Amino acid sequence: MRFLNAYNKLTRAEVGILLLLLLSTFRICLLPAVLSQVAGESCVYVMLSGLAIDLVICVAALRVAGMGGIGGLRLHPVVRRIFCGVLAFFFFFKVTVHVYEAVAYCVNDLFEQASPLLLMVVFVLTSAFLAHKGFAGIARTGIMFMLVIVFLAVLSVFFAAFGGYGYNLWVLLRPHDVGKGLLQSMLWLGDGAIFFLADTRTSVHPERHFRWGILAFAVVAVGMLFFYLNFVFTYGSAGQYVRFAFVRMLTNGDPEELGAVDWPIMLIWLVSVPLAVATHLYAGCEGLRQCVSRREHGGLPFLVVGTIAVMVAYYLMFPNGDGWRHLVESTAVAYTLVGVLGLCAVVAIVAAFWGRPKGQEVRQ
Amino acid sequence: MILVEDTVLGHAALYAYLAGLTDRNLLVEGLLKPLAHAPDGEPNAQSIGATAHSAAPCRPLADIEEAENSIAEGEVILWVQDAFYSFLLPQFDKRTPQEPPTSAVLKGPREGFGEDIGMNISLLRRRIKDKALIVKKMQVGALTHTTVAVCYLSNVAMPSVVQKVVQRIQSIRIDGVVDSAYIGQLIADNPYSIFTQYSTAEKPDIITAKMLEGRVAVMVDGSPMVITVPCLLIEGFQDSEDYYRGNKRTTFLRVIRLVGIIIAVLLPAAYVAVQEYHYQVLPLKFLQTVINATSGVPFSPTIEMFVVLVLFEILNEASVRMPKYVGMALSIVGAVVLGETAVNAGLLSSPAVLVMALSAIGLYTTPEHIGSLGLLRFVFLILAGLFGFVGLLSAAVVTICYVVTLNNYGVAYAGPIAPFVMADIKDSFVKAPLDRMITRPYSIPSQGRTRFRKEDEE
């Protein structure tokens, strides 16, 4: 059975899609909400700082992925196992946090009659199915939805042009308290570390599609950035000063009601949640596999264990929402800073000096 | 079975054959008479073959078991001096090539395949007059001995794919094959998938076009449906007529088909999700209209939509099974009487019937995927009824993930969209002008990528 390690092979385009999904999904909706309590208007800058840290991790991780992943490095087995174990725990923790936040968002804003536990089961099972298909499956699914997202981004630009939306963007030029709240948001960083467990030595006809791929990627990236900013202003801390920006953008009418553009964007976010969660879940399972097992194949038990662990963790922490948030914003900071970022730096240095690149492989 | 006692080259002999499968005129004039009136001699394959009509080639058989099989296959058996000889004098009632009902076109060729595999191969050869067209015949079915022909272009199709198709057909152990669908299902990579793993076509122009892209065609004796592999999801959105009309119109129609499919699968579920949980999505005036239309309906939106869809499936199934004229009457009863009466009686709401009608129409824009998408909309409906948009979108994500990771014959089923192959977009949901179709699709493995080269004008 081809599983886990067989599905961590990614092309350049798929790396880009995953990166966009990871960087946008939870920062768009969740991080601004957390930051709004401490950072106020400057949350955008905090997020951009986080983005910079993530990009550094990402560059290192992609360098490792280009060598075939963490298994392609000359690391002592114990070091590799520790690194994979830390990453696995980190990703499982992120999965639980993201699922918690996604369910909370749905129950509070979208789907008031729903049972949170049932929604959690739906999210986790959907993500587990996607994780079963690996990075490649998630990225390909993302490609399908990116087409819709780009379409909506273009639509947003159209409405912005006729709705005076440009006014809201001036917020960016009035910074204060830059950097405040960054520490509390550390758990939301480190998404790029998933690529330590990926293998990007594969390619589908790279020489024929590179230029077109770059162009398409650029269009998607610009669309996502615009979409990202829109959503931050609408549902993040921006809610404090530009309530329901899309409504204003569209009609300049009652800011207390959701507008026509808000709904499609919320629906798209609902699609990107399982994709982002599944990416972390798969990374967690692959990390666990590399930490525990020496076998090249077989990983279904790790996925089952990971999925059940996430559900149990959610169930145990669910009744105490505030304590949960406190845990995330305190313990996770130290853990993320010391554990993940430190280890990522070590592995990146090892990769730079003692990595052993493997030959190119071509996936059909 | 008919038994005829006669003489052959002066020796007593017995003919055996099955009525209806043998050309009786040829039997009498080409076999019985020449052999009975021939001077005495030693009967063997050479002397019998030289005496009989050239249209009835003689083949010596090893034993009585082989003779029995030959009779079952429609050959005439001659038993003389304890030796068996067979003659093939076939007479089958066969259809002449005519426009297939499943692929009627306004523009383009109208001839279609028939049930006779020989005729079907000749139809293909009339379009591809090159030695590169290879037809490999084999027999499948322990009892039916059905002839199956694997057709491909030796300088276009990838040998690995051809080899895999041939191996899979040869490995089939079954008592009988009565249609090409049997072969299609038996050589599929994912037999449990609800998505079609092979394409079918009834017209030689479609099969020719697919073979020119590197696909392998499989013909089965007795079936007008020819299957092709590898199969892509996007083939369902393409029609033969697309290539006989302008590219702009074709692109427009392909997008319309895509919209049709989205409406067919998502609209019933979205309607239920909005009505049950997310009514605030609707503009106020629209919401008022829906509330007015649905008030008094005794079912919940989910049950109501489920009932409407099941009713449609029953009507659809009944009208397909009924004779043509009764089927038309049934459609009228279903559409007008049942629908109208149910709405007037307050059992169903008019928006639900409208949504069902739109969904049904949308479904028929891509006949290739009716089976799979018709099932999917029920799944989506149930999940939307249980979890609103969360359930609907989760189902959509899972379905798309399943489709994009599906492979057949080493080819990504969702290509060229996922994985994204820019060079193949020219003939996907859009269609470029024919002179831009320079290369064969990368999504299908093939040899010799270039298929079009424009000579410089003098």
mmCIF file with all atom_site columns, C-alpha atoms in Angstrom, chain B residues 229-352:
data_model
loop_
_atom_site.group_PDB
_atom_site.id
_atom_site.type_symbol
_atom_site.label_atom_id
_atom_site.label_alt_id
_atom_site.label_comp_id
_atom_site.label_asym_id
_atom_site.label_entity_id
_atom_site.label_seq_id
_atom_site.pdbx_PDB_ins_code
_atom_site.Cartn_x
_atom_site.Cartn_y
_atom_site.Cartn_z
_atom_site.occupancy
_atom_site.B_iso_or_equiv
_atom_site.pdbx_formal_charge
_atom_site.auth_seq_id
_atom_site.auth_comp_id
_atom_site.auth_asym_id
_atom_site.auth_atom_id
_atom_site.pdbx_PDB_model_num
ATOM 1   C CA . VAL B 1 229 ? -8.448  4.131  -22.119 1.00 0.00 ? 229 VAL B CA 1
ATOM 2   C CA . PRO B 1 230 ? -6.801  6.007  -20.422 1.00 0.00 ? 230 PRO B CA 1
ATOM 3   C CA . CYS B 1 231 ? -9.757  8.137  -19.475 1.00 0.00 ? 231 CYS B CA 1
ATOM 4   C CA . LEU B 1 232 ? -9.808  11.708 -18.183 1.00 0.00 ? 232 LEU B CA 1
ATOM 5   C CA . LEU B 1 233 ? -12.610 13.356 -16.264 1.00 0.00 ? 233 LEU B CA 1
ATOM 6   C CA . ILE B 1 234 ? -12.622 16.206 -18.726 1.00 0.00 ? 234 ILE B CA 1
ATOM 7   C CA . GLU B 1 235 ? -13.599 13.931 -21.623 1.00 0.00 ? 235 GLU B CA 1
ATOM 8   C CA . GLY B 1 236 ? -17.138 14.044 -20.283 1.00 0.00 ? 236 GLY B CA 1
ATOM 9   C CA . PHE B 1 237 ? -17.235 17.768 -20.999 1.00 0.00 ? 237 PHE B CA 1
ATOM 10  C CA . GLN B 1 238 ? -16.061 17.344 -24.577 1.00 0.00 ? 238 GLN B CA 1
ATOM 11  C CA . ASP B 1 239 ? -18.264 16.465 -27.502 1.00 0.00 ? 239 ASP B CA 1
ATOM 12  C CA . SER B 1 240 ? -17.336 15.382 -31.017 1.00 0.00 ? 240 SER B CA 1
ATOM 13  C CA . GLU B 1 241 ? -19.196 18.349 -32.439 1.00 0.00 ? 241 GLU B CA 1
ATOM 14  C CA . ASP B 1 242 ? -16.904 20.666 -30.465 1.00 0.00 ? 242 ASP B CA 1
ATOM 15  C CA . TYR B 1 243 ? -14.214 19.985 -33.042 1.00 0.00 ? 243 TYR B CA 1
ATOM 16  C CA . TYR B 1 244 ? -16.457 20.723 -36.018 1.00 0.00 ? 244 TYR B CA 1
ATOM 17  C CA . ARG B 1 245 ? -17.456 24.221 -34.971 1.00 0.00 ? 245 ARG B CA 1
ATOM 18  C CA . GLY B 1 246 ? -15.696 27.452 -34.043 1.00 0.00 ? 246 GLY B CA 1
ATOM 19  C CA . ASN B 1 247 ? -13.478 27.492 -30.981 1.00 0.00 ? 247 ASN B CA 1
ATOM 20  C CA . LYS B 1 248 ? -15.223 30.440 -29.302 1.00 0.00 ? 248 LYS B CA 1
ATOM 21  C CA . ARG B 1 249 ? -18.609 28.791 -29.452 1.00 0.00 ? 249 ARG B CA 1
ATOM 22  C CA . THR B 1 250 ? -17.070 25.558 -28.224 1.00 0.00 ? 250 THR B CA 1
ATOM 23  C CA . THR B 1 251 ? -15.395 27.268 -25.272 1.00 0.00 ? 251 THR B CA 1
ATOM 24  C CA . PHE B 1 252 ? -18.677 28.915 -24.366 1.00 0.00 ? 252 PHE B CA 1
ATOM 25  C CA . LEU B 1 253 ? -20.530 25.608 -24.508 1.00 0.00 ? 253 LEU B CA 1
ATOM 26  C CA . ARG B 1 254 ? -17.921 23.822 -22.409 1.00 0.00 ? 254 ARG B CA 1
ATOM 27  C CA . VAL B 1 255 ? -18.186 26.479 -19.703 1.00 0.00 ? 255 VAL B CA 1
ATOM 28  C CA . ILE B 1 256 ? -21.971 26.131 -19.896 1.00 0.00 ? 256 ILE B CA 1
ATOM 29  C CA . ARG B 1 257 ? -21.595 22.364 -19.368 1.00 0.00 ? 257 ARG B CA 1
ATOM 30  C CA . LEU B 1 258 ? -19.418 23.012 -16.340 1.00 0.00 ? 258 LEU B CA 1
ATOM 31  C CA . VAL B 1 259 ? -21.986 25.421 -14.935 1.00 0.00 ? 259 VAL B CA 1
ATOM 32  C CA . GLY B 1 260 ? -24.661 22.835 -15.668 1.00 0.00 ? 260 GLY B CA 1
ATOM 33  C CA . ILE B 1 261 ? -22.810 20.232 -13.653 1.00 0.00 ? 261 ILE B CA 1
ATOM 34  C CA . ILE B 1 262 ? -22.254 22.600 -10.738 1.00 0.00 ? 262 ILE B CA 1
ATOM 35  C CA . ILE B 1 263 ? -25.955 23.428 -10.719 1.00 0.00 ? 263 ILE B CA 1
ATOM 36  C CA . ALA B 1 264 ? -26.901 19.762 -11.003 1.00 0.00 ? 264 ALA B CA 1
ATOM 37  C CA . VAL B 1 265 ? -24.804 18.611 -8.078  1.00 0.00 ? 265 VAL B CA 1
ATOM 38  C CA . LEU B 1 266 ? -24.734 21.583 -5.732  1.00 0.00 ? 266 LEU B CA 1
ATOM 39  C CA . LEU B 1 267 ? -28.027 23.401 -6.226  1.00 0.00 ? 267 LEU B CA 1
ATOM 40  C CA . PRO B 1 268 ? -30.360 20.939 -4.403  1.00 0.00 ? 268 PRO B CA 1
ATOM 41  C CA . ALA B 1 269 ? -27.931 20.682 -1.489  1.00 0.00 ? 269 ALA B CA 1
ATOM 42  C CA . ALA B 1 270 ? -27.315 24.441 -1.377  1.00 0.00 ? 270 ALA B CA 1
ATOM 43  C CA . TYR B 1 271 ? -31.075 25.089 -1.457  1.00 0.00 ? 271 TYR B CA 1
ATOM 44  C CA . VAL B 1 272 ? -31.557 22.799 1.524   1.00 0.00 ? 272 VAL B CA 1
ATOM 45  C CA . ALA B 1 273 ? -28.596 24.289 3.445   1.00 0.00 ? 273 ALA B CA 1
ATOM 46  C CA . VAL B 1 274 ? -29.864 27.818 2.881   1.00 0.00 ? 274 VAL B CA 1
ATOM 47  C CA . GLN B 1 275 ? -33.426 26.963 3.860   1.00 0.00 ? 275 GLN B CA 1
ATOM 48  C CA . GLU B 1 276 ? -32.502 24.929 6.903   1.00 0.00 ? 276 GLU B CA 1
ATOM 49  C CA . TYR B 1 277 ? -29.605 26.907 8.357   1.00 0.00 ? 277 TYR B CA 1
ATOM 50  C CA . HIS B 1 278 ? -28.347 29.904 6.389   1.00 0.00 ? 278 HIS B CA 1
ATOM 51  C CA . TYR B 1 279 ? -31.438 31.788 5.254   1.00 0.00 ? 279 TYR B CA 1
ATOM 52  C CA . GLN B 1 280 ? -29.626 35.063 5.900   1.00 0.00 ? 280 GLN B CA 1
ATOM 53  C CA . VAL B 1 281 ? -27.648 34.438 2.717   1.00 0.00 ? 281 VAL B CA 1
ATOM 54  C CA . LEU B 1 282 ? -30.696 35.286 0.653   1.00 0.00 ? 282 LEU B CA 1
ATOM 55  C CA . PRO B 1 283 ? -31.629 38.876 -0.095  1.00 0.00 ? 283 PRO B CA 1
ATOM 56  C CA . LEU B 1 284 ? -34.738 39.883 1.847   1.00 0.00 ? 284 LEU B CA 1
ATOM 57  C CA . LYS B 1 285 ? -37.134 39.993 -1.109  1.00 0.00 ? 285 LYS B CA 1
ATOM 58  C CA . PHE B 1 286 ? -35.975 36.652 -2.372  1.00 0.00 ? 286 PHE B CA 1
ATOM 59  C CA . LEU B 1 287 ? -36.293 35.207 1.119   1.00 0.00 ? 287 LEU B CA 1
ATOM 60  C CA . GLN B 1 288 ? -39.882 36.467 1.357   1.00 0.00 ? 288 GLN B CA 1
ATOM 61  C CA . THR B 1 289 ? -40.736 34.767 -1.928  1.00 0.00 ? 289 THR B CA 1
ATOM 62  C CA . VAL B 1 290 ? -39.215 31.481 -0.760  1.00 0.00 ? 290 VAL B CA 1
ATOM 63  C CA . ILE B 1 291 ? -40.988 31.643 2.606   1.00 0.00 ? 291 ILE B CA 1
ATOM 64  C CA . ASN B 1 292 ? -44.330 32.332 0.925   1.00 0.00 ? 292 ASN B CA 1
ATOM 65  C CA . ALA B 1 293 ? -43.830 29.427 -1.447  1.00 0.00 ? 293 ALA B CA 1
ATOM 66  C CA . THR B 1 294 ? -42.714 26.950 1.204   1.00 0.00 ? 294 THR B CA 1
ATOM 67  C CA . SER B 1 295 ? -45.094 27.784 4.016   1.00 0.00 ? 295 SER B CA 1
ATOM 68  C CA . GLY B 1 296 ? -47.579 24.984 4.588   1.00 0.00 ? 296 GLY B CA 1
ATOM 69  C CA . VAL B 1 297 ? -45.378 22.238 3.167   1.00 0.00 ? 297 VAL B CA 1
ATOM 70  C CA . PRO B 1 298 ? -45.538 19.373 5.688   1.00 0.00 ? 298 PRO B CA 1
ATOM 71  C CA . PHE B 1 299 ? -41.961 18.176 5.135   1.00 0.00 ? 299 PHE B CA 1
ATOM 72  C CA . SER B 1 300 ? -38.662 19.633 6.224   1.00 0.00 ? 300 SER B CA 1
ATOM 73  C CA . PRO B 1 301 ? -36.653 21.111 3.298   1.00 0.00 ? 301 PRO B CA 1
ATOM 74  C CA . THR B 1 302 ? -34.278 18.126 3.350   1.00 0.00 ? 302 THR B CA 1
ATOM 75  C CA . ILE B 1 303 ? -37.035 15.514 3.223   1.00 0.00 ? 303 ILE B CA 1
ATOM 76  C CA . GLU B 1 304 ? -38.927 17.526 0.636   1.00 0.00 ? 304 GLU B CA 1
ATOM 77  C CA . MET B 1 305 ? -35.923 17.781 -1.666  1.00 0.00 ? 305 MET B CA 1
ATOM 78  C CA . PHE B 1 306 ? -35.070 14.137 -1.124  1.00 0.00 ? 306 PHE B CA 1
ATOM 79  C CA . VAL B 1 307 ? -38.617 13.117 -2.091  1.00 0.00 ? 307 VAL B CA 1
ATOM 80  C CA . VAL B 1 308 ? -38.527 15.320 -5.182  1.00 0.00 ? 308 VAL B CA 1
ATOM 81  C CA . LEU B 1 309 ? -35.183 13.892 -6.324  1.00 0.00 ? 309 LEU B CA 1
ATOM 82  C CA . VAL B 1 310 ? -36.271 10.296 -5.723  1.00 0.00 ? 310 VAL B CA 1
ATOM 83  C CA . LEU B 1 311 ? -39.491 10.968 -7.662  1.00 0.00 ? 311 LEU B CA 1
ATOM 84  C CA . PHE B 1 312 ? -37.431 12.335 -10.522 1.00 0.00 ? 312 PHE B CA 1
ATOM 85  C CA . GLU B 1 313 ? -35.191 9.266  -10.538 1.00 0.00 ? 313 GLU B CA 1
ATOM 86  C CA . ILE B 1 314 ? -38.236 6.968  -10.579 1.00 0.00 ? 314 ILE B CA 1
ATOM 87  C CA . LEU B 1 315 ? -39.815 8.903  -13.444 1.00 0.00 ? 315 LEU B CA 1
ATOM 88  C CA . ASN B 1 316 ? -36.539 8.961  -15.322 1.00 0.00 ? 316 ASN B CA 1
ATOM 89  C CA . GLU B 1 317 ? -36.010 5.245  -14.918 1.00 0.00 ? 317 GLU B CA 1
ATOM 90  C CA . ALA B 1 318 ? -39.595 4.452  -15.910 1.00 0.00 ? 318 ALA B CA 1
ATOM 91  C CA . SER B 1 319 ? -39.554 6.666  -18.989 1.00 0.00 ? 319 SER B CA 1
ATOM 92  C CA . VAL B 1 320 ? -36.262 5.148  -20.186 1.00 0.00 ? 320 VAL B CA 1
ATOM 93  C CA . ARG B 1 321 ? -37.551 1.597  -19.760 1.00 0.00 ? 321 ARG B CA 1
ATOM 94  C CA . MET B 1 322 ? -40.956 2.235  -21.353 1.00 0.00 ? 322 MET B CA 1
ATOM 95  C CA . PRO B 1 323 ? -41.578 2.043  -25.094 1.00 0.00 ? 323 PRO B CA 1
ATOM 96  C CA . LYS B 1 324 ? -40.961 5.362  -26.824 1.00 0.00 ? 324 LYS B CA 1
ATOM 97  C CA . TYR B 1 325 ? -44.553 6.607  -26.999 1.00 0.00 ? 325 TYR B CA 1
ATOM 98  C CA . VAL B 1 326 ? -45.512 5.402  -23.531 1.00 0.00 ? 326 VAL B CA 1
ATOM 99  C CA . GLY B 1 327 ? -42.357 7.044  -22.227 1.00 0.00 ? 327 GLY B CA 1
ATOM 100 C CA . MET B 1 328 ? -43.450 10.380 -23.660 1.00 0.00 ? 328 MET B CA 1
ATOM 101 C CA . ALA B 1 329 ? -46.849 10.008 -22.022 1.00 0.00 ? 329 ALA B CA 1
ATOM 102 C CA . LEU B 1 330 ? -45.149 9.124  -18.755 1.00 0.00 ? 330 LEU B CA 1
ATOM 103 C CA . SER B 1 331 ? -42.986 12.244 -18.957 1.00 0.00 ? 331 SER B CA 1
ATOM 104 C CA . ILE B 1 332 ? -46.076 14.374 -19.368 1.00 0.00 ? 332 ILE B CA 1
ATOM 105 C CA . VAL B 1 333 ? -47.758 12.644 -16.449 1.00 0.00 ? 333 VAL B CA 1
ATOM 106 C CA . GLY B 1 334 ? -44.660 13.117 -14.331 1.00 0.00 ? 334 GLY B CA 1
ATOM 107 C CA . ALA B 1 335 ? -43.939 16.694 -15.250 1.00 0.00 ? 335 ALA B CA 1
ATOM 108 C CA . VAL B 1 336 ? -47.381 18.179 -15.488 1.00 0.00 ? 336 VAL B CA 1
ATOM 109 C CA . VAL B 1 337 ? -49.761 16.038 -13.512 1.00 0.00 ? 337 VAL B CA 1
ATOM 110 C CA . LEU B 1 338 ? -47.600 14.906 -10.609 1.00 0.00 ? 338 LEU B CA 1
ATOM 111 C CA . GLY B 1 339 ? -45.563 18.099 -10.226 1.00 0.00 ? 339 GLY B CA 1
ATOM 112 C CA . GLU B 1 340 ? -48.480 20.476 -10.647 1.00 0.00 ? 340 GLU B CA 1
ATOM 113 C CA . THR B 1 341 ? -50.798 18.456 -8.448  1.00 0.00 ? 341 THR B CA 1
ATOM 114 C CA . ALA B 1 342 ? -48.235 17.996 -5.680  1.00 0.00 ? 342 ALA B CA 1
ATOM 115 C CA . VAL B 1 343 ? -47.572 21.745 -5.595  1.00 0.00 ? 343 VAL B CA 1
ATOM 116 C CA . ASN B 1 344 ? -51.269 22.630 -5.655  1.00 0.00 ? 344 ASN B CA 1
ATOM 117 C CA . ALA B 1 345 ? -52.002 20.102 -2.931  1.00 0.00 ? 345 ALA B CA 1
ATOM 118 C CA . GLY B 1 346 ? -49.347 21.718 -0.785  1.00 0.00 ? 346 GLY B CA 1
ATOM 119 C CA . LEU B 1 347 ? -47.253 18.551 -0.487  1.00 0.00 ? 347 LEU B CA 1
ATOM 120 C CA . LEU B 1 348 ? -44.300 20.038 -2.315  1.00 0.00 ? 348 LEU B CA 1
ATOM 121 C CA . SER B 1 349 ? -43.221 23.627 -2.819  1.00 0.00 ? 349 SER B CA 1
ATOM 122 C CA . SER B 1 350 ? -42.723 25.126 -6.246  1.00 0.00 ? 350 SER B CA 1
ATOM 123 C CA . PRO B 1 351 ? -39.097 26.228 -5.508  1.00 0.00 ? 351 PRO B CA 1
ATOM 124 C CA . ALA B 1 352 ? -38.206 22.603 -4.684  1.00 0.00 ? 352 ALA B CA 1
#
